[in-house]
Coordinates of C-alpha atoms and ligand atoms in Angstrom, one line a residue:
M1 CA 44.9 52.0 -50.3
P2 CA 45.4 50.7 -46.8
E3 CA 45.8 47.2 -46.3
S4 CA 42.4 45.6 -44.7
N5 CA 42.7 43.6 -41.6
E6 CA 39.4 42.2 -41.9
I7 CA 39.2 38.4 -41.8
R8 CA 35.9 37.0 -42.2
S9 CA 34.9 35.3 -38.9
P10 CA 34.9 31.5 -39.0
G11 CA 31.4 30.8 -38.0
S12 CA 28.8 29.5 -40.4
C13 CA 25.1 29.9 -41.1
T14 CA 22.2 27.7 -42.1
A15 CA 18.7 29.0 -42.9
V16 CA 15.5 27.0 -43.0
V17 CA 12.7 28.6 -44.8
G18 CA 9.1 27.5 -45.8
L19 CA 8.7 27.4 -49.5
Q20 CA 4.7 27.2 -49.5
W21 CA 1.8 29.0 -47.5
G22 CA 3.3 28.0 -44.0
D23 CA 3.0 25.0 -41.9
E24 CA 5.6 22.9 -43.9
G25 CA 7.0 21.3 -40.9
K26 CA 10.0 23.7 -40.7
G27 CA 9.8 23.3 -36.6
K28 CA 10.9 19.7 -37.2
V29 CA 13.6 20.3 -39.6
V30 CA 14.9 22.9 -37.0
D31 CA 14.7 20.4 -34.3
L32 CA 16.8 17.9 -36.5
L33 CA 19.4 20.6 -37.3
A34 CA 19.6 22.3 -33.9
E35 CA 21.9 19.7 -32.2
G36 CA 24.5 20.6 -34.9
H37 CA 24.2 24.6 -34.3
D38 CA 25.2 26.6 -31.4
A39 CA 21.9 29.1 -31.9
T40 CA 18.9 29.2 -33.3
V41 CA 17.5 32.5 -34.5
R42 CA 14.2 33.9 -35.5
Y43 CA 14.2 36.9 -37.9
N44 CA 10.5 37.5 -38.8
G45 CA 6.9 37.2 -38.1
G46 CA 5.4 36.9 -34.5
A47 CA 2.8 34.9 -32.5
N48 CA 1.1 34.3 -36.0
A49 CA 3.5 31.3 -36.5
G50 CA 3.1 27.9 -35.3
H51 CA 5.9 25.4 -35.1
S52 CA 4.9 22.1 -33.8
V53 CA 7.6 19.8 -32.7
V54 CA 7.5 16.1 -31.2
V55 CA 10.3 15.3 -29.2
G56 CA 10.5 12.1 -26.7
G57 CA 6.6 11.7 -27.9
E58 CA 5.8 15.1 -26.5
R59 CA 4.2 17.6 -28.8
Y60 CA 5.3 21.1 -28.3
A61 CA 3.6 24.2 -30.2
L62 CA 5.9 27.0 -30.3
H63 CA 4.8 30.6 -31.6
L64 CA 7.5 33.1 -30.5
I65 CA 10.5 31.2 -29.2
P66 CA 12.8 29.3 -31.9
S67 CA 12.0 25.7 -32.0
G68 CA 15.7 25.1 -31.3
I69 CA 15.0 26.0 -27.7
L70 CA 14.1 22.1 -27.3
A71 CA 17.7 21.2 -27.9
K72 CA 19.4 21.2 -24.8
G73 CA 22.2 24.1 -23.9
K74 CA 21.7 25.9 -27.1
L75 CA 21.0 29.6 -27.4
A76 CA 17.5 30.6 -28.9
V77 CA 17.6 33.9 -30.4
V78 CA 14.5 36.4 -31.2
G79 CA 15.9 38.8 -33.8
N80 CA 15.0 42.4 -34.2
G81 CA 12.7 41.6 -37.2
V82 CA 10.3 39.6 -35.2
V83 CA 7.2 41.4 -33.7
V84 CA 6.9 40.2 -30.1
D85 CA 3.6 40.1 -28.0
P86 CA 5.4 40.1 -24.7
E87 CA 2.4 38.6 -22.9
K88 CA 2.2 35.6 -25.1
L89 CA 5.9 35.4 -25.0
I90 CA 5.9 35.2 -21.3
E91 CA 2.9 32.6 -21.5
E92 CA 5.1 30.6 -23.7
I93 CA 8.0 30.6 -21.4
E94 CA 6.1 29.6 -18.5
G95 CA 4.6 26.8 -20.4
L96 CA 7.8 25.4 -21.5
E97 CA 9.2 25.7 -18.0
R98 CA 6.2 23.9 -16.5
R99 CA 7.4 20.9 -18.9
N100 CA 10.8 21.4 -17.6
V101 CA 12.1 22.6 -20.8
D102 CA 15.3 24.6 -20.2
V103 CA 14.7 28.1 -21.4
S104 CA 17.7 29.7 -19.9
G105 CA 19.4 30.2 -23.5
L106 CA 16.5 32.4 -24.7
V107 CA 17.4 35.9 -25.6
I108 CA 15.3 38.8 -27.2
S109 CA 16.4 41.7 -29.4
N110 CA 16.1 45.0 -27.8
R111 CA 15.1 46.3 -31.4
A112 CA 12.3 43.7 -31.7
H113 CA 8.9 45.6 -31.8
V114 CA 6.3 45.1 -29.3
V115 CA 2.6 43.9 -30.2
L116 CA 0.0 45.2 -27.9
D117 CA -3.4 44.7 -27.2
Y118 CA -4.5 47.8 -29.4
H119 CA -2.6 45.9 -32.5
K120 CA -4.6 42.9 -32.0
L121 CA -7.8 44.8 -31.7
E122 CA -7.0 47.1 -35.1
D123 CA -6.1 43.7 -36.8
A124 CA -9.7 42.1 -36.0
L125 CA -11.4 45.4 -36.5
R126 CA -9.8 46.0 -40.1
E127 CA -10.6 42.3 -41.1
D128 CA -14.2 43.0 -39.9
L129 CA -14.5 46.3 -41.8
L130 CA -12.9 44.5 -45.0
A131 CA -15.6 41.8 -44.8
A132 CA -18.7 44.5 -44.4
A133 CA -17.2 46.4 -47.2
K134 CA -16.9 43.7 -49.6
G135 CA -19.6 43.9 -52.1
K136 CA -20.5 47.4 -51.5
S137 CA -19.0 48.8 -54.3
T138 CA -21.0 51.2 -56.4
S139 CA -18.8 50.9 -59.5
G140 CA -20.3 47.3 -60.0
R141 CA -16.9 45.7 -59.7
D142 CA -15.6 43.6 -56.9
S143 CA -14.9 46.5 -54.2
G144 CA -11.7 44.5 -53.1
P145 CA -10.1 41.6 -51.8
G146 CA -12.4 41.6 -48.5
Q147 CA -10.6 39.9 -45.5
I148 CA -7.0 38.5 -45.7
G149 CA -8.0 35.9 -43.1
T150 CA -5.4 37.0 -40.7
T151 CA -4.6 35.2 -37.4
R152 CA -5.6 38.4 -35.7
R153 CA -2.5 38.4 -33.7
G154 CA -1.8 42.1 -34.5
I155 CA 1.2 41.2 -36.8
G156 CA 0.2 43.7 -39.7
P157 CA -0.7 46.6 -37.3
A158 CA 2.5 46.1 -35.3
Y159 CA 4.8 46.2 -38.5
A160 CA 2.7 49.2 -39.6
E161 CA 3.4 50.9 -36.3
K162 CA 7.1 50.2 -36.8
V163 CA 7.1 52.0 -40.3
N164 CA 5.0 54.8 -38.9
R165 CA 7.7 55.1 -36.0
A166 CA 6.6 57.9 -33.6
T167 CA 4.1 55.6 -31.7
A168 CA 6.1 52.3 -32.0
L169 CA 7.4 50.7 -28.7
R170 CA 10.5 48.4 -28.8
I171 CA 11.3 45.3 -26.6
G172 CA 14.5 47.4 -25.2
D173 CA 11.9 50.3 -24.3
L174 CA 9.9 48.3 -21.8
V175 CA 12.7 48.3 -19.2
N176 CA 12.1 52.2 -19.1
P177 CA 8.8 52.9 -17.5
D178 CA 8.5 56.7 -18.5
V179 CA 9.2 55.9 -22.0
V180 CA 6.3 52.9 -22.1
R181 CA 3.9 55.5 -20.5
E182 CA 4.8 58.3 -22.6
R183 CA 4.8 56.1 -26.1
I184 CA 1.7 54.3 -25.3
T185 CA -0.3 57.4 -24.3
L186 CA 0.7 59.0 -27.5
A187 CA -0.3 56.0 -29.6
C188 CA -3.6 55.7 -27.5
G189 CA -4.3 59.3 -28.3
V190 CA -3.7 58.8 -32.0
K191 CA -5.7 55.5 -32.0
N192 CA -8.9 56.5 -30.1
A193 CA -9.3 59.6 -32.4
M194 CA -9.0 57.3 -35.6
L195 CA -11.0 54.3 -34.1
Q196 CA -13.8 56.7 -32.9
G197 CA -14.2 58.1 -36.3
I198 CA -14.7 54.4 -37.8
S199 CA -16.9 53.0 -35.1
G200 CA -19.4 54.6 -32.9
S201 CA -19.7 51.9 -30.3
Y202 CA -15.8 52.0 -29.8
T203 CA -14.7 51.9 -26.2
P204 CA -11.8 54.3 -25.8
L205 CA -8.2 52.4 -25.2
N206 CA -6.9 53.0 -21.6
P207 CA -3.3 54.0 -21.8
I208 CA -2.6 53.6 -18.2
D209 CA -3.8 49.9 -17.9
I210 CA -2.0 49.1 -21.3
A211 CA 1.6 50.5 -20.0
D212 CA 1.3 48.9 -16.5
R213 CA 0.9 45.6 -18.2
A214 CA 3.6 46.5 -20.7
I215 CA 6.0 47.5 -17.8
E216 CA 5.2 44.4 -16.1
C217 CA 6.4 42.4 -18.9
G218 CA 9.5 44.6 -19.3
K219 CA 10.5 43.4 -15.7
R220 CA 10.0 39.9 -16.5
L221 CA 12.0 39.8 -19.7
S222 CA 14.9 42.2 -18.8
P223 CA 17.5 39.6 -18.3
R224 CA 16.8 38.3 -21.7
I225 CA 16.9 41.4 -23.5
R226 CA 20.2 42.1 -25.5
D227 CA 21.8 43.8 -28.6
T228 CA 21.2 40.6 -30.6
T229 CA 22.9 41.9 -33.8
Y230 CA 26.4 42.0 -31.6
L231 CA 25.6 38.7 -30.1
L232 CA 25.1 37.0 -33.4
H233 CA 28.4 38.7 -34.7
D234 CA 30.3 37.7 -31.7
L235 CA 29.2 34.1 -32.1
L236 CA 30.3 34.1 -35.5
S237 CA 33.8 35.4 -34.7
E238 CA 34.0 32.5 -32.2
G239 CA 33.3 30.1 -34.9
K240 CA 29.9 29.1 -33.7
R241 CA 27.2 27.7 -36.2
L242 CA 23.8 29.8 -36.5
L243 CA 20.6 28.2 -37.6
F244 CA 18.0 30.6 -39.1
E245 CA 14.5 29.8 -38.6
G246 CA 12.2 31.4 -40.9
A247 CA 8.6 31.8 -39.8
N248 CA 5.4 31.7 -42.1
A249 CA 6.8 31.2 -45.7
T250 CA 7.9 32.2 -49.1
L251 CA 4.5 32.4 -50.6
L252 CA 3.3 34.6 -47.7
D253 CA 6.4 37.0 -48.0
V254 CA 5.0 40.8 -48.1
D255 CA 7.2 41.2 -51.4
H256 CA 7.6 38.0 -53.0
G257 CA 4.3 36.2 -51.9
T258 CA 0.7 36.2 -53.2
F259 CA 0.0 39.7 -52.4
P260 CA -2.1 41.2 -50.9
Y261 CA -2.8 37.7 -49.2
V262 CA 0.3 37.6 -47.5
T263 CA 1.7 38.0 -44.0
S264 CA 3.5 41.7 -43.1
S265 CA 7.3 40.5 -43.0
S266 CA 10.0 39.1 -45.2
C267 CA 9.5 35.6 -44.5
A268 CA 12.0 34.5 -47.5
V269 CA 15.9 34.1 -46.5
S270 CA 16.2 37.9 -47.9
G271 CA 14.5 38.6 -44.5
I272 CA 17.8 37.6 -42.5
G273 CA 19.7 40.7 -43.4
P274 CA 17.2 43.2 -42.0
G275 CA 15.6 40.9 -39.2
T276 CA 19.1 40.0 -37.5
G277 CA 21.8 42.2 -38.9
V278 CA 23.7 39.2 -40.4
P279 CA 24.5 39.9 -44.0
P280 CA 23.4 37.4 -46.8
N281 CA 27.0 36.7 -47.9
R282 CA 27.3 34.6 -44.4
L283 CA 24.7 31.8 -45.5
S284 CA 26.4 28.9 -46.3
R285 CA 23.4 26.3 -46.4
I286 CA 19.7 27.2 -47.3
I287 CA 17.4 24.5 -46.9
G288 CA 13.8 25.1 -48.2
V289 CA 11.0 23.0 -46.5
A290 CA 7.9 21.8 -48.5
K291 CA 5.2 19.5 -48.0
A292 CA 4.5 16.8 -50.3
Y293 CA 1.1 18.4 -51.3
S294 CA -0.1 21.9 -50.5
T295 CA -2.0 23.7 -47.7
R296 CA -3.0 27.2 -47.2
V297 CA -4.8 29.0 -44.2
G298 CA -6.7 32.3 -44.7
A299 CA -8.0 33.8 -47.8
G300 CA -6.0 34.1 -51.3
P301 CA -5.5 32.1 -54.5
M302 CA -4.4 28.4 -54.3
P303 CA -4.4 27.1 -57.8
T304 CA -4.2 23.5 -56.8
E305 CA -6.8 23.4 -54.1
L306 CA -8.9 20.4 -53.7
F307 CA -12.7 20.5 -52.8
D308 CA -13.6 16.9 -53.0
A309 CA -13.2 13.6 -51.0
V310 CA -9.3 13.5 -51.8
G311 CA -8.7 16.7 -50.3
E312 CA -10.7 15.8 -47.1
G313 CA -8.6 12.6 -46.9
I314 CA -5.4 14.5 -47.0
R315 CA -6.5 17.2 -44.5
T316 CA -7.7 14.1 -42.1
R317 CA -4.3 12.1 -42.5
G318 CA -2.0 15.2 -42.3
R319 CA -4.0 16.7 -39.3
E320 CA -4.3 19.9 -41.4
F321 CA -5.8 22.2 -38.7
G322 CA -3.6 25.3 -37.6
T323 CA -1.3 25.4 -35.0
T324 CA -2.1 28.9 -34.1
T325 CA -5.8 29.3 -34.6
G326 CA -7.1 25.7 -35.0
R327 CA -8.8 26.7 -38.6
P328 CA -8.9 23.7 -41.2
R329 CA -6.2 24.4 -43.4
R330 CA -7.2 24.1 -47.3
V331 CA -5.4 21.5 -49.2
G332 CA -4.5 21.0 -52.7
W333 CA -2.0 19.2 -55.1
L334 CA 1.7 19.8 -54.8
D335 CA 2.2 23.1 -57.0
L336 CA 5.7 22.7 -58.4
V337 CA 5.2 26.0 -60.5
A338 CA 5.2 27.7 -57.1
L339 CA 7.8 25.5 -55.5
R340 CA 10.3 26.2 -58.3
Y341 CA 9.6 30.1 -57.8
S342 CA 10.4 29.6 -54.1
V343 CA 13.4 27.6 -54.6
M344 CA 14.7 30.6 -57.0
I345 CA 13.9 33.4 -54.8
N346 CA 15.7 31.6 -51.6
G347 CA 18.4 30.3 -53.6
V348 CA 17.5 27.0 -52.0
D349 CA 20.2 24.2 -52.8
E350 CA 18.3 21.4 -50.4
I351 CA 14.9 20.6 -50.0
A352 CA 13.3 19.0 -46.9
L353 CA 10.1 17.2 -48.4
T354 CA 7.5 16.7 -45.3
L355 CA 4.6 14.7 -44.9
L356 CA 5.0 12.2 -47.8
D357 CA 3.4 9.6 -45.6
V358 CA 0.0 11.2 -46.1
L359 CA -0.3 10.7 -49.8
P360 CA -0.5 6.8 -49.6
G361 CA -4.3 6.0 -50.1
V362 CA -4.5 8.8 -52.8
E363 CA -5.2 6.8 -55.9
R364 CA -3.7 9.1 -58.4
P365 CA -1.4 11.6 -57.0
R366 CA -0.7 14.8 -59.2
V367 CA 1.7 17.6 -59.2
C368 CA 1.0 20.8 -61.1
T369 CA 3.7 21.9 -63.6
A370 CA 2.1 24.7 -65.5
Y371 CA -0.8 27.2 -65.3
R372 CA -3.1 28.0 -68.1
I373 CA -4.5 31.6 -68.4
G374 CA -7.1 32.0 -71.0
D375 CA -5.3 30.6 -74.4
A376 CA -1.6 31.0 -72.8
K377 CA 0.3 28.4 -70.7
T378 CA 3.2 29.5 -68.5
D379 CA 5.4 27.7 -66.2
R380 CA 6.1 30.8 -64.1
F381 CA 4.6 31.7 -60.9
I382 CA 2.6 34.8 -60.6
P383 CA 3.0 36.6 -57.2
D384 CA -0.1 38.6 -57.4
G385 CA -3.4 37.5 -55.8
A386 CA -5.8 38.8 -58.4
T387 CA -4.1 37.2 -61.4
L388 CA -3.2 33.7 -59.7
A389 CA -6.8 33.5 -58.8
N390 CA -7.8 33.1 -62.4
V391 CA -5.2 30.4 -63.3
E392 CA -5.9 26.8 -64.2
P393 CA -3.4 24.4 -63.1
V394 CA -1.9 22.0 -65.6
Y395 CA -1.3 18.5 -63.9
H396 CA 1.5 15.6 -64.3
D397 CA 0.0 12.3 -62.9
L398 CA 2.2 10.3 -60.8
G399 CA 2.0 6.6 -59.7
P400 CA 0.2 5.8 -56.4
I401 CA 2.5 6.1 -53.5
E402 CA 2.9 2.7 -51.5
H403 CA 1.7 2.3 -48.0
G404 CA 4.0 1.7 -45.0
L405 CA 6.3 4.6 -45.3
A406 CA 6.1 5.4 -41.8
A407 CA 8.3 2.4 -41.0
C408 CA 11.1 3.6 -43.6
R409 CA 14.3 4.7 -41.8
T410 CA 16.6 5.4 -44.6
F411 CA 16.1 6.8 -48.2
D412 CA 16.9 3.3 -49.4
D413 CA 14.0 1.9 -47.7
L414 CA 11.5 4.1 -49.5
P415 CA 9.6 2.2 -52.1
Q416 CA 9.4 2.7 -55.8
N417 CA 6.8 5.3 -56.3
A418 CA 7.8 7.2 -53.5
R419 CA 11.1 7.7 -54.8
A420 CA 10.0 8.4 -58.2
Y421 CA 7.6 11.2 -56.9
I422 CA 10.8 12.7 -55.1
E423 CA 12.8 12.4 -57.9
F424 CA 10.3 14.3 -60.3
V425 CA 10.2 17.1 -57.8
E426 CA 13.9 17.3 -57.9
R427 CA 14.2 17.3 -61.7
F428 CA 11.4 19.9 -62.0
V429 CA 12.6 22.6 -59.1
G430 CA 16.5 21.8 -59.8
A431 CA 17.4 21.3 -56.0
Q432 CA 17.9 18.0 -54.3
V433 CA 15.7 16.6 -51.7
T434 CA 18.1 15.6 -48.8
I435 CA 15.4 15.2 -46.1
V436 CA 12.3 13.5 -46.2
G437 CA 9.6 13.2 -43.6
V438 CA 7.5 10.0 -43.2
G439 CA 5.9 10.7 -39.7
P440 CA 5.9 13.0 -36.6
G441 CA 8.7 11.5 -34.9
R442 CA 12.5 12.3 -35.3
E443 CA 13.3 8.9 -36.4
Q444 CA 10.7 9.2 -39.2
T445 CA 12.8 12.2 -40.7
L446 CA 15.0 10.5 -43.3
V447 CA 18.3 12.3 -44.3
R448 CA 21.0 11.8 -47.1
E449 CA 24.2 13.6 -48.0
R450 CA 23.9 16.5 -50.6
R451 CA 25.3 15.3 -53.8
Ligands
IMP501 P1 -1.2 37.4 -40.6 O1 0.2 37.1 -40.6 O2 -2.0 37.1 -39.1 O3 -1.4 38.9 -40.7 O4 -2.2 36.8 -41.5 C1 -2.0 36.9 -42.9 C2 -2.0 35.6 -43.6 O5 -0.9 34.9 -43.4 C3 -3.2 34.8 -43.5 O6 -3.7 34.1 -44.4 C4 -2.8 33.9 -42.5 O7 -3.4 32.6 -42.2 C5 -1.4 33.5 -43.0 N1 -0.1 33.2 -41.9 C6 0.5 33.7 -41.2 N2 1.4 33.1 -40.4 C7 1.3 32.0 -40.8 C8 1.9 30.6 -40.7 O8 2.7 30.7 -39.7 N3 1.3 29.7 -41.4 C9 0.3 29.6 -42.1 N4 -0.3 30.7 -42.5 C10 0.2 31.9 -41.8

């Protein structure tokens, strides 16, 4: 056998991934870690994500650009697994430039797929049709899941276009006007024929206008378009450190989440391979981010959901309103069955527990440790929307968390019941909490060494 001259390149990879239904505070964790890495990389999702970060008292809401852009002098890479709405991306770039953020390090994969107006239109139309169809079943049974409650950012239809292939457009195509016109004309032909059949009042898509706008975006974005797979491997060869930033979250993962109430991409760390071309054996540190309670936006089961004043209090104190859509988030107790599942799916070895400061004021905080389904009891998560909708949570009560957490600056500053809460989580899910969030500021993110 010929002797291999392949030596593993010296660079390293860290992943940050959401362990619940999104909005766990990943942006803040990425912001904390970005200084110690050379590039931040997005691998999935699109403008449905909303990462909010507070730096120097200023709040930034990012949707497509990796949160690491806020760290000076670093690369921010949008990988091939992301679906990019080019107009939204340009808007976001300009918004940051107006606030004097250096965006020169932003690079976009030539193989990321493009989200166009017709994807957003289709997203909204599908949601409206699903809502209208709900309850019209003639079989007497529930006619289907109804709306998914999407962000209407065209994410599902853009991923469907990618999988359908012939009419899809990639970011690298945008710099070639002939390809843009040809592909969009083809897509509009197919879509007009299909959509006219669905809705009589439908106004046909105009491919000329859509193509002109896409070509204009291509001109603006062209200096940033690269083969990011080679770029990332070149960086690893140079010994650089990459930070992968998961968008959306594990329980919204199209394969591992609460299907069909999920997004359309692989949000778990398993999405890094297909979404960037960096293989799984390069990951050396996987940090899962979870809130100290649960939230969810849109439809789908959430076993620990609260409908009372306790939930309302958590929503108000946690400012639980969507970064992307402004929708009030559904709020519930921390679901440890779900969390342990997400830790398992992602191979998480460290947890960042965020928003612990929202729990003081709750008289009797509880965590879910099992589900009851009829007479049976299980401590295993059920990644199926319909089945999970019928479980009853089994709770374990914990002591009231003390006020004043926002003033803590180290783990040792945390009072007794706050520590007991963290230790209970660690024991149940089998991973150490190394980061605790007690407020929006950088100084309110408490960090400790991994054991
Ligand atoms: P889509 O990703 O717009 O197709 O929406 C599918 C589901 O995922 C909906 O319930 C959305 O509310 C949810 N979702 C998508 N992205 C996020 C996110 O970043 N945070 C929270 N929920 C999300």
